[in-house]
mmCIF file with all atom_site columns, C-alpha atoms in Angstrom:
data_model
loop_
_atom_site.group_PDB
_atom_site.id
_atom_site.type_symbol
_atom_site.label_atom_id
_atom_site.label_alt_id
_atom_site.label_comp_id
_atom_site.label_asym_id
_atom_site.label_entity_id
_atom_site.label_seq_id
_atom_site.pdbx_PDB_ins_code
_atom_site.Cartn_x
_atom_site.Cartn_y
_atom_site.Cartn_z
_atom_site.occupancy
_atom_site.B_iso_or_equiv
_atom_site.pdbx_formal_charge
_atom_site.auth_seq_id
_atom_site.auth_comp_id
_atom_site.auth_asym_id
_atom_site.auth_atom_id
_atom_site.pdbx_PDB_model_num
ATOM 1   C CA . UNK H 1 1   ? 87.714  44.767 19.819 1.00 63.00 ? 48  UNK H CA 1
ATOM 2   C CA . UNK H 1 2   ? 87.205  48.009 21.569 1.00 79.00 ? 49  UNK H CA 1
ATOM 3   C CA . UNK H 1 3   ? 83.561  47.806 21.029 1.00 79.00 ? 50  UNK H CA 1
ATOM 4   C CA . UNK H 1 4   ? 83.275  44.259 22.473 1.00 81.00 ? 51  UNK H CA 1
ATOM 5   C CA . UNK H 1 5   ? 85.178  45.411 25.525 1.00 81.00 ? 52  UNK H CA 1
ATOM 6   C CA . UNK H 1 6   ? 82.674  48.159 26.114 1.00 83.00 ? 53  UNK H CA 1
ATOM 7   C CA . UNK H 1 7   ? 79.810  45.829 25.749 1.00 82.00 ? 54  UNK H CA 1
ATOM 8   C CA . UNK H 1 8   ? 81.272  43.506 28.280 1.00 80.00 ? 55  UNK H CA 1
ATOM 9   C CA . UNK H 1 9   ? 81.711  46.439 30.718 1.00 79.00 ? 56  UNK H CA 1
ATOM 10  C CA . UNK H 1 10  ? 78.092  47.139 30.559 1.00 80.00 ? 57  UNK H CA 1
ATOM 11  C CA . UNK H 1 11  ? 77.241  43.586 31.540 1.00 79.00 ? 58  UNK H CA 1
ATOM 12  C CA . UNK H 1 12  ? 79.152  43.847 34.838 1.00 78.00 ? 59  UNK H CA 1
ATOM 13  C CA . UNK H 1 13  ? 77.058  44.161 38.002 1.00 77.00 ? 60  UNK H CA 1
ATOM 14  C CA . UNK H 1 14  ? 77.740  47.269 40.006 1.00 73.00 ? 61  UNK H CA 1
ATOM 15  C CA . UNK H 1 15  ? 77.411  46.215 43.659 1.00 75.00 ? 62  UNK H CA 1
ATOM 16  C CA . UNK H 1 16  ? 77.698  49.769 44.989 1.00 76.00 ? 63  UNK H CA 1
ATOM 17  C CA . UNK H 1 17  ? 74.305  51.123 43.668 1.00 70.00 ? 64  UNK H CA 1
ATOM 18  C CA . UNK H 1 18  ? 71.014  50.283 45.454 1.00 68.00 ? 65  UNK H CA 1
ATOM 19  C CA . UNK H 1 19  ? 68.912  47.625 43.791 1.00 62.00 ? 66  UNK H CA 1
ATOM 20  C CA . UNK H 1 20  ? 65.966  48.747 41.774 1.00 60.00 ? 67  UNK H CA 1
ATOM 21  C CA . UNK H 1 21  ? 62.444  48.439 43.260 1.00 58.00 ? 68  UNK H CA 1
ATOM 22  C CA . UNK H 1 22  ? 61.108  45.513 41.367 1.00 56.00 ? 69  UNK H CA 1
ATOM 23  C CA . UNK H 1 23  ? 58.067  44.635 43.663 1.00 52.00 ? 70  UNK H CA 1
ATOM 24  C CA . UNK H 1 24  ? 59.815  41.714 45.324 1.00 53.00 ? 71  UNK H CA 1
ATOM 25  C CA . UNK H 1 25  ? 58.551  40.050 48.588 1.00 54.00 ? 72  UNK H CA 1
ATOM 26  C CA . UNK H 1 26  ? 58.162  43.408 50.415 1.00 59.00 ? 73  UNK H CA 1
ATOM 27  C CA . UNK H 1 27  ? 55.975  44.987 47.582 1.00 63.00 ? 74  UNK H CA 1
ATOM 28  C CA . UNK H 1 28  ? 53.634  42.080 47.535 1.00 70.00 ? 75  UNK H CA 1
ATOM 29  C CA . UNK H 1 29  ? 52.876  42.268 51.200 1.00 79.00 ? 76  UNK H CA 1
ATOM 30  C CA . UNK H 1 30  ? 52.036  45.877 50.970 1.00 87.00 ? 77  UNK H CA 1
ATOM 31  C CA . UNK H 1 31  ? 49.675  45.273 48.063 1.00 89.00 ? 78  UNK H CA 1
ATOM 32  C CA . UNK H 1 32  ? 47.682  42.717 50.170 1.00 90.00 ? 79  UNK H CA 1
ATOM 33  C CA . UNK H 1 33  ? 47.569  45.214 52.964 1.00 92.00 ? 80  UNK H CA 1
ATOM 34  C CA . UNK H 1 34  ? 46.080  47.910 50.723 1.00 92.00 ? 81  UNK H CA 1
ATOM 35  C CA . UNK H 1 35  ? 43.473  45.470 49.342 1.00 93.00 ? 82  UNK H CA 1
ATOM 36  C CA . UNK H 1 36  ? 42.485  44.362 52.871 1.00 95.00 ? 83  UNK H CA 1
ATOM 37  C CA . UNK H 1 37  ? 42.160  48.081 54.028 1.00 95.00 ? 84  UNK H CA 1
ATOM 38  C CA . UNK H 1 38  ? 39.934  48.803 50.905 1.00 96.00 ? 85  UNK H CA 1
ATOM 39  C CA . UNK H 1 39  ? 37.692  45.756 51.606 1.00 96.00 ? 86  UNK H CA 1
ATOM 40  C CA . UNK H 1 40  ? 37.287  46.762 55.220 1.00 96.00 ? 87  UNK H CA 1
ATOM 41  C CA . UNK H 1 41  ? 36.403  50.418 54.311 1.00 96.00 ? 88  UNK H CA 1
ATOM 42  C CA . UNK H 1 42  ? 33.821  49.144 51.770 1.00 96.00 ? 89  UNK H CA 1
ATOM 43  C CA . UNK H 1 43  ? 32.275  46.719 54.329 1.00 96.00 ? 90  UNK H CA 1
ATOM 44  C CA . UNK H 1 44  ? 31.966  49.628 56.902 1.00 94.00 ? 91  UNK H CA 1
ATOM 45  C CA . UNK H 1 45  ? 30.340  51.898 54.300 1.00 93.00 ? 92  UNK H CA 1
ATOM 46  C CA . UNK H 1 46  ? 27.883  49.196 53.332 1.00 92.00 ? 93  UNK H CA 1
ATOM 47  C CA . UNK H 1 47  ? 26.986  48.594 56.990 1.00 91.00 ? 94  UNK H CA 1
ATOM 48  C CA . UNK H 1 48  ? 26.495  52.261 57.617 1.00 88.00 ? 95  UNK H CA 1
ATOM 49  C CA . UNK H 1 49  ? 24.338  52.704 54.484 1.00 86.00 ? 96  UNK H CA 1
ATOM 50  C CA . UNK H 1 50  ? 22.265  49.646 55.575 1.00 83.00 ? 97  UNK H CA 1
ATOM 51  C CA . UNK H 1 51  ? 21.646  50.860 59.108 1.00 82.00 ? 98  UNK H CA 1
ATOM 52  C CA . UNK H 1 52  ? 21.127  54.579 58.465 1.00 81.00 ? 99  UNK H CA 1
ATOM 53  C CA . UNK H 1 53  ? 19.860  54.537 54.879 1.00 76.00 ? 100 UNK H CA 1
ATOM 54  C CA . UNK H 1 54  ? 16.537  53.080 55.643 1.00 74.00 ? 101 UNK H CA 1
ATOM 55  C CA . UNK H 1 55  ? 13.313  55.025 55.062 1.00 72.00 ? 102 UNK H CA 1
ATOM 56  C CA . UNK H 1 56  ? 11.569  56.159 58.263 1.00 73.00 ? 103 UNK H CA 1
ATOM 57  C CA . UNK H 1 57  ? 8.795   54.084 59.567 1.00 73.00 ? 104 UNK H CA 1
ATOM 58  C CA . UNK H 1 58  ? 5.275   55.047 58.207 1.00 78.00 ? 105 UNK H CA 1
ATOM 59  C CA . UNK H 1 59  ? 2.696   55.925 60.919 1.00 83.00 ? 106 UNK H CA 1
ATOM 60  C CA . UNK H 1 60  ? -0.528  54.052 60.548 1.00 84.00 ? 107 UNK H CA 1
ATOM 61  C CA . UNK H 1 61  ? -3.823  55.652 61.634 1.00 86.00 ? 108 UNK H CA 1
ATOM 62  C CA . UNK H 1 62  ? -6.652  53.370 62.463 1.00 87.00 ? 109 UNK H CA 1
ATOM 63  C CA . UNK H 1 63  ? -10.241 54.413 62.002 1.00 86.00 ? 110 UNK H CA 1
ATOM 64  C CA . UNK H 1 64  ? -12.797 53.456 64.670 1.00 87.00 ? 111 UNK H CA 1
ATOM 65  C CA . UNK H 1 65  ? -15.353 50.803 63.752 1.00 86.00 ? 112 UNK H CA 1
ATOM 66  C CA . UNK H 1 66  ? -18.931 51.975 63.376 1.00 82.00 ? 113 UNK H CA 1
ATOM 67  C CA . UNK H 1 67  ? -21.866 49.640 63.671 1.00 80.00 ? 114 UNK H CA 1
ATOM 68  C CA . UNK H 1 68  ? -24.136 49.541 60.570 1.00 76.00 ? 115 UNK H CA 1
ATOM 69  C CA . UNK H 1 69  ? -27.755 50.544 61.059 1.00 72.00 ? 116 UNK H CA 1
ATOM 70  C CA . UNK H 1 70  ? -30.258 47.868 60.066 1.00 68.00 ? 117 UNK H CA 1
ATOM 71  C CA . UNK H 1 71  ? -32.242 49.311 57.137 1.00 62.00 ? 118 UNK H CA 1
ATOM 72  C CA . UNK H 1 72  ? -35.792 48.458 55.925 1.00 59.00 ? 119 UNK H CA 1
ATOM 73  C CA . UNK H 1 73  ? -35.423 45.107 54.170 1.00 55.00 ? 120 UNK H CA 1
ATOM 74  C CA . UNK H 1 74  ? -38.688 45.580 52.293 1.00 56.00 ? 121 UNK H CA 1
ATOM 75  C CA . UNK H 1 75  ? -37.304 48.665 50.471 1.00 58.00 ? 122 UNK H CA 1
ATOM 76  C CA . UNK H 1 76  ? -34.576 46.562 48.737 1.00 61.00 ? 123 UNK H CA 1
ATOM 77  C CA . UNK H 1 77  ? -35.930 44.635 45.883 1.00 66.00 ? 124 UNK H CA 1
ATOM 78  C CA . UNK H 1 78  ? -33.953 42.493 43.481 1.00 68.00 ? 125 UNK H CA 1
ATOM 79  C CA . UNK H 1 79  ? -35.618 42.208 40.066 1.00 72.00 ? 126 UNK H CA 1
ATOM 80  C CA . UNK H 1 80  ? -33.966 39.385 38.043 1.00 74.00 ? 127 UNK H CA 1
ATOM 81  C CA . UNK H 1 81  ? -34.920 37.288 35.070 1.00 77.00 ? 128 UNK H CA 1
ATOM 82  C CA . UNK H 1 82  ? -33.101 34.573 33.329 1.00 78.00 ? 129 UNK H CA 1
ATOM 83  C CA . UNK H 1 83  ? -32.589 30.866 33.048 1.00 73.00 ? 130 UNK H CA 1
ATOM 84  C CA . UNK H 1 84  ? -31.453 28.139 35.418 1.00 64.00 ? 131 UNK H CA 1
ATOM 85  C CA . UNK H 1 85  ? -28.894 26.087 33.577 1.00 60.00 ? 132 UNK H CA 1
ATOM 86  C CA . UNK H 1 86  ? -28.108 22.573 34.613 1.00 61.00 ? 133 UNK H CA 1
ATOM 87  C CA . UNK H 1 87  ? -25.377 20.184 33.705 1.00 64.00 ? 134 UNK H CA 1
ATOM 88  C CA . UNK H 1 88  ? -27.749 19.005 30.992 1.00 68.00 ? 135 UNK H CA 1
ATOM 89  C CA . UNK H 1 89  ? -29.343 21.797 29.111 1.00 65.00 ? 136 UNK H CA 1
ATOM 90  C CA . UNK H 1 90  ? -32.791 22.557 30.573 1.00 64.00 ? 137 UNK H CA 1
ATOM 91  C CA . UNK H 1 91  ? -34.823 25.743 30.092 1.00 71.00 ? 138 UNK H CA 1
ATOM 92  C CA . UNK H 1 92  ? -36.897 26.741 33.081 1.00 68.00 ? 139 UNK H CA 1
ATOM 93  C CA . UNK H 1 93  ? -39.361 29.533 32.898 1.00 74.00 ? 140 UNK H CA 1
ATOM 94  C CA . UNK H 1 94  ? -42.504 30.779 34.657 1.00 71.00 ? 141 UNK H CA 1
ATOM 95  C CA . UNK H 1 95  ? -45.866 31.244 32.975 1.00 75.00 ? 142 UNK H CA 1
ATOM 96  C CA . UNK H 1 96  ? -46.039 34.746 34.424 1.00 74.00 ? 143 UNK H CA 1
ATOM 97  C CA . UNK H 1 97  ? -43.453 37.337 35.424 1.00 77.00 ? 144 UNK H CA 1
ATOM 98  C CA . UNK H 1 98  ? -43.057 38.625 38.978 1.00 78.00 ? 145 UNK H CA 1
ATOM 99  C CA . UNK H 1 99  ? -40.801 38.989 41.964 1.00 84.00 ? 146 UNK H CA 1
ATOM 100 C CA . UNK H 1 100 ? -39.522 35.777 43.478 1.00 86.00 ? 147 UNK H CA 1
ATOM 101 C CA . UNK H 1 101 ? -41.056 35.253 47.041 1.00 88.00 ? 148 UNK H CA 1
ATOM 102 C CA . UNK H 1 102 ? -39.343 31.948 47.867 1.00 90.00 ? 149 UNK H CA 1
ATOM 103 C CA . UNK H 1 103 ? -36.756 29.606 46.348 1.00 90.00 ? 150 UNK H CA 1
ATOM 104 C CA . UNK H 1 104 ? -37.338 25.962 47.277 1.00 89.00 ? 151 UNK H CA 1
ATOM 105 C CA . UNK H 1 105 ? -34.176 24.385 45.754 1.00 88.00 ? 152 UNK H CA 1
ATOM 106 C CA . UNK H 1 106 ? -30.463 24.872 46.281 1.00 87.00 ? 153 UNK H CA 1
ATOM 107 C CA . UNK H 1 107 ? -27.548 24.561 43.855 1.00 82.00 ? 154 UNK H CA 1
ATOM 108 C CA . UNK H 1 108 ? -26.747 20.939 43.232 1.00 81.00 ? 155 UNK H CA 1
ATOM 109 C CA . UNK H 1 109 ? -30.170 19.447 44.202 1.00 85.00 ? 156 UNK H CA 1
ATOM 110 C CA . UNK H 1 110 ? -31.781 17.054 41.888 1.00 86.00 ? 157 UNK H CA 1
ATOM 111 C CA . UNK H 1 111 ? -35.273 18.169 40.648 1.00 86.00 ? 158 UNK H CA 1
ATOM 112 C CA . UNK H 1 112 ? -38.079 16.191 39.075 1.00 88.00 ? 159 UNK H CA 1
ATOM 113 C CA . UNK H 1 113 ? -40.176 17.336 36.219 1.00 86.00 ? 160 UNK H CA 1
ATOM 114 C CA . UNK H 1 114 ? -43.110 19.376 37.325 1.00 86.00 ? 161 UNK H CA 1
ATOM 115 C CA . UNK H 1 115 ? -41.513 20.167 40.733 1.00 89.00 ? 162 UNK H CA 1
ATOM 116 C CA . UNK H 1 116 ? -42.055 23.650 42.047 1.00 88.00 ? 163 UNK H CA 1
ATOM 117 C CA . UNK H 1 117 ? -38.750 25.383 42.321 1.00 88.00 ? 164 UNK H CA 1
ATOM 118 C CA . UNK H 1 118 ? -39.804 28.844 43.367 1.00 88.00 ? 165 UNK H CA 1
ATOM 119 C CA . UNK H 1 119 ? -42.908 30.833 44.189 1.00 88.00 ? 166 UNK H CA 1
ATOM 120 C CA . UNK H 1 120 ? -43.624 34.289 42.801 1.00 85.00 ? 167 UNK H CA 1
ATOM 121 C CA . UNK H 1 121 ? -45.231 37.258 44.701 1.00 86.00 ? 168 UNK H CA 1
ATOM 122 C CA . UNK H 1 122 ? -48.818 37.298 43.465 1.00 84.00 ? 169 UNK H CA 1
ATOM 123 C CA . UNK H 1 123 ? -49.335 40.985 43.971 1.00 87.00 ? 170 UNK H CA 1
ATOM 124 C CA . UNK H 1 124 ? -48.379 42.067 40.521 1.00 83.00 ? 171 UNK H CA 1
ATOM 125 C CA . UNK H 1 125 ? -50.221 39.085 38.989 1.00 82.00 ? 172 UNK H CA 1
ATOM 126 C CA . UNK H 1 126 ? -53.341 39.821 41.044 1.00 87.00 ? 173 UNK H CA 1
ATOM 127 C CA . UNK H 1 127 ? -53.280 43.498 39.894 1.00 88.00 ? 174 UNK H CA 1
ATOM 128 C CA . UNK H 1 128 ? -52.874 42.441 36.263 1.00 87.00 ? 175 UNK H CA 1
ATOM 129 C CA . UNK H 1 129 ? -55.785 39.917 36.638 1.00 89.00 ? 176 UNK H CA 1
ATOM 130 C CA . UNK H 1 130 ? -58.080 42.604 38.011 1.00 93.00 ? 177 UNK H CA 1
ATOM 131 C CA . UNK H 1 131 ? -57.179 44.942 35.252 1.00 94.00 ? 178 UNK H CA 1
ATOM 132 C CA . UNK H 1 132 ? -57.954 42.289 32.647 1.00 94.00 ? 179 UNK H CA 1
ATOM 133 C CA . UNK H 1 133 ? -61.205 41.415 34.385 1.00 95.00 ? 180 UNK H CA 1
ATOM 134 C CA . UNK H 1 134 ? -62.315 45.058 34.324 1.00 95.00 ? 181 UNK H CA 1
ATOM 135 C CA . UNK H 1 135 ? -61.351 45.287 30.728 1.00 96.00 ? 182 UNK H CA 1
ATOM 136 C CA . UNK H 1 136 ? -63.333 42.140 29.983 1.00 96.00 ? 183 UNK H CA 1
ATOM 137 C CA . UNK H 1 137 ? -66.384 43.592 31.829 1.00 95.00 ? 184 UNK H CA 1
ATOM 138 C CA . UNK H 1 138 ? -66.040 46.771 29.777 1.00 95.00 ? 185 UNK H CA 1
ATOM 139 C CA . UNK H 1 139 ? -65.844 44.789 26.538 1.00 95.00 ? 186 UNK H CA 1
ATOM 140 C CA . UNK H 1 140 ? -69.040 42.818 27.544 1.00 96.00 ? 187 UNK H CA 1
ATOM 141 C CA . UNK H 1 141 ? -70.983 45.993 28.293 1.00 95.00 ? 188 UNK H CA 1
ATOM 142 C CA . UNK H 1 142 ? -69.774 47.460 25.073 1.00 95.00 ? 189 UNK H CA 1
ATOM 143 C CA . UNK H 1 143 ? -70.977 44.374 23.160 1.00 95.00 ? 190 UNK H CA 1
ATOM 144 C CA . UNK H 1 144 ? -74.285 44.528 24.984 1.00 94.00 ? 191 UNK H CA 1
ATOM 145 C CA . UNK H 1 145 ? -74.712 48.204 23.979 1.00 94.00 ? 192 UNK H CA 1
ATOM 146 C CA . UNK H 1 146 ? -73.802 47.434 20.309 1.00 94.00 ? 193 UNK H CA 1
ATOM 147 C CA . UNK H 1 147 ? -76.384 44.520 20.341 1.00 94.00 ? 194 UNK H CA 1
ATOM 148 C CA . UNK H 1 148 ? -78.978 46.918 21.699 1.00 93.00 ? 195 UNK H CA 1
ATOM 149 C CA . UNK H 1 149 ? -78.118 49.426 18.935 1.00 93.00 ? 196 UNK H CA 1
ATOM 150 C CA . UNK H 1 150 ? -78.402 46.623 16.282 1.00 93.00 ? 197 UNK H CA 1
ATOM 151 C CA . UNK H 1 151 ? -81.822 45.639 17.606 1.00 92.00 ? 198 UNK H CA 1
ATOM 152 C CA . UNK H 1 152 ? -83.055 49.222 17.526 1.00 92.00 ? 199 UNK H CA 1
ATOM 153 C CA . UNK H 1 153 ? -81.685 49.729 14.026 1.00 92.00 ? 200 UNK H CA 1
ATOM 154 C CA . UNK H 1 154 ? -83.395 46.543 12.822 1.00 92.00 ? 201 UNK H CA 1
ATOM 155 C CA . UNK H 1 155 ? -86.709 47.575 14.417 1.00 90.00 ? 202 UNK H CA 1
ATOM 156 C CA . UNK H 1 156 ? -86.504 51.011 12.719 1.00 89.00 ? 203 UNK H CA 1
ATOM 157 C CA . UNK H 1 157 ? -85.588 49.432 9.424  1.00 88.00 ? 204 UNK H CA 1
ATOM 158 C CA . UNK H 1 158 ? -88.641 47.093 9.468  1.00 86.00 ? 205 UNK H CA 1
ATOM 159 C CA . UNK H 1 159 ? -91.121 50.022 10.002 1.00 78.00 ? 206 UNK H CA 1
#
């Protein structure tokens, strides 16, 4: 029974010793105080980083506007060839090639068969026509010369 008595002695509450710190009502209040202090410090740090952590403003330099000189419009030439394609397939072509002088239709306009849609600059065509005319004249004179040679050869052969 000696052992039981000793066990019972251990179960007695000693009222003279201070209570152990168990985190009662005082410890919980302090914990909330520390959490509040940490949150306030973090908010202040975020505000300082936001206000002073920005990149410096970039300076912008504007260039003065300069008027464009009007150039010689006749020196710029657009050479283009191709097809005009409608909603329904239609091939449009010119009988000769050349530079477009005037376009008489606009996109979306209705056109009739045989209607003139554009005019070409006749300078290139005129130059080509005069070249062919001079080549034709040279060929005719060559034919006349060969006919004269044939007559002469026939006359010499009959002698």
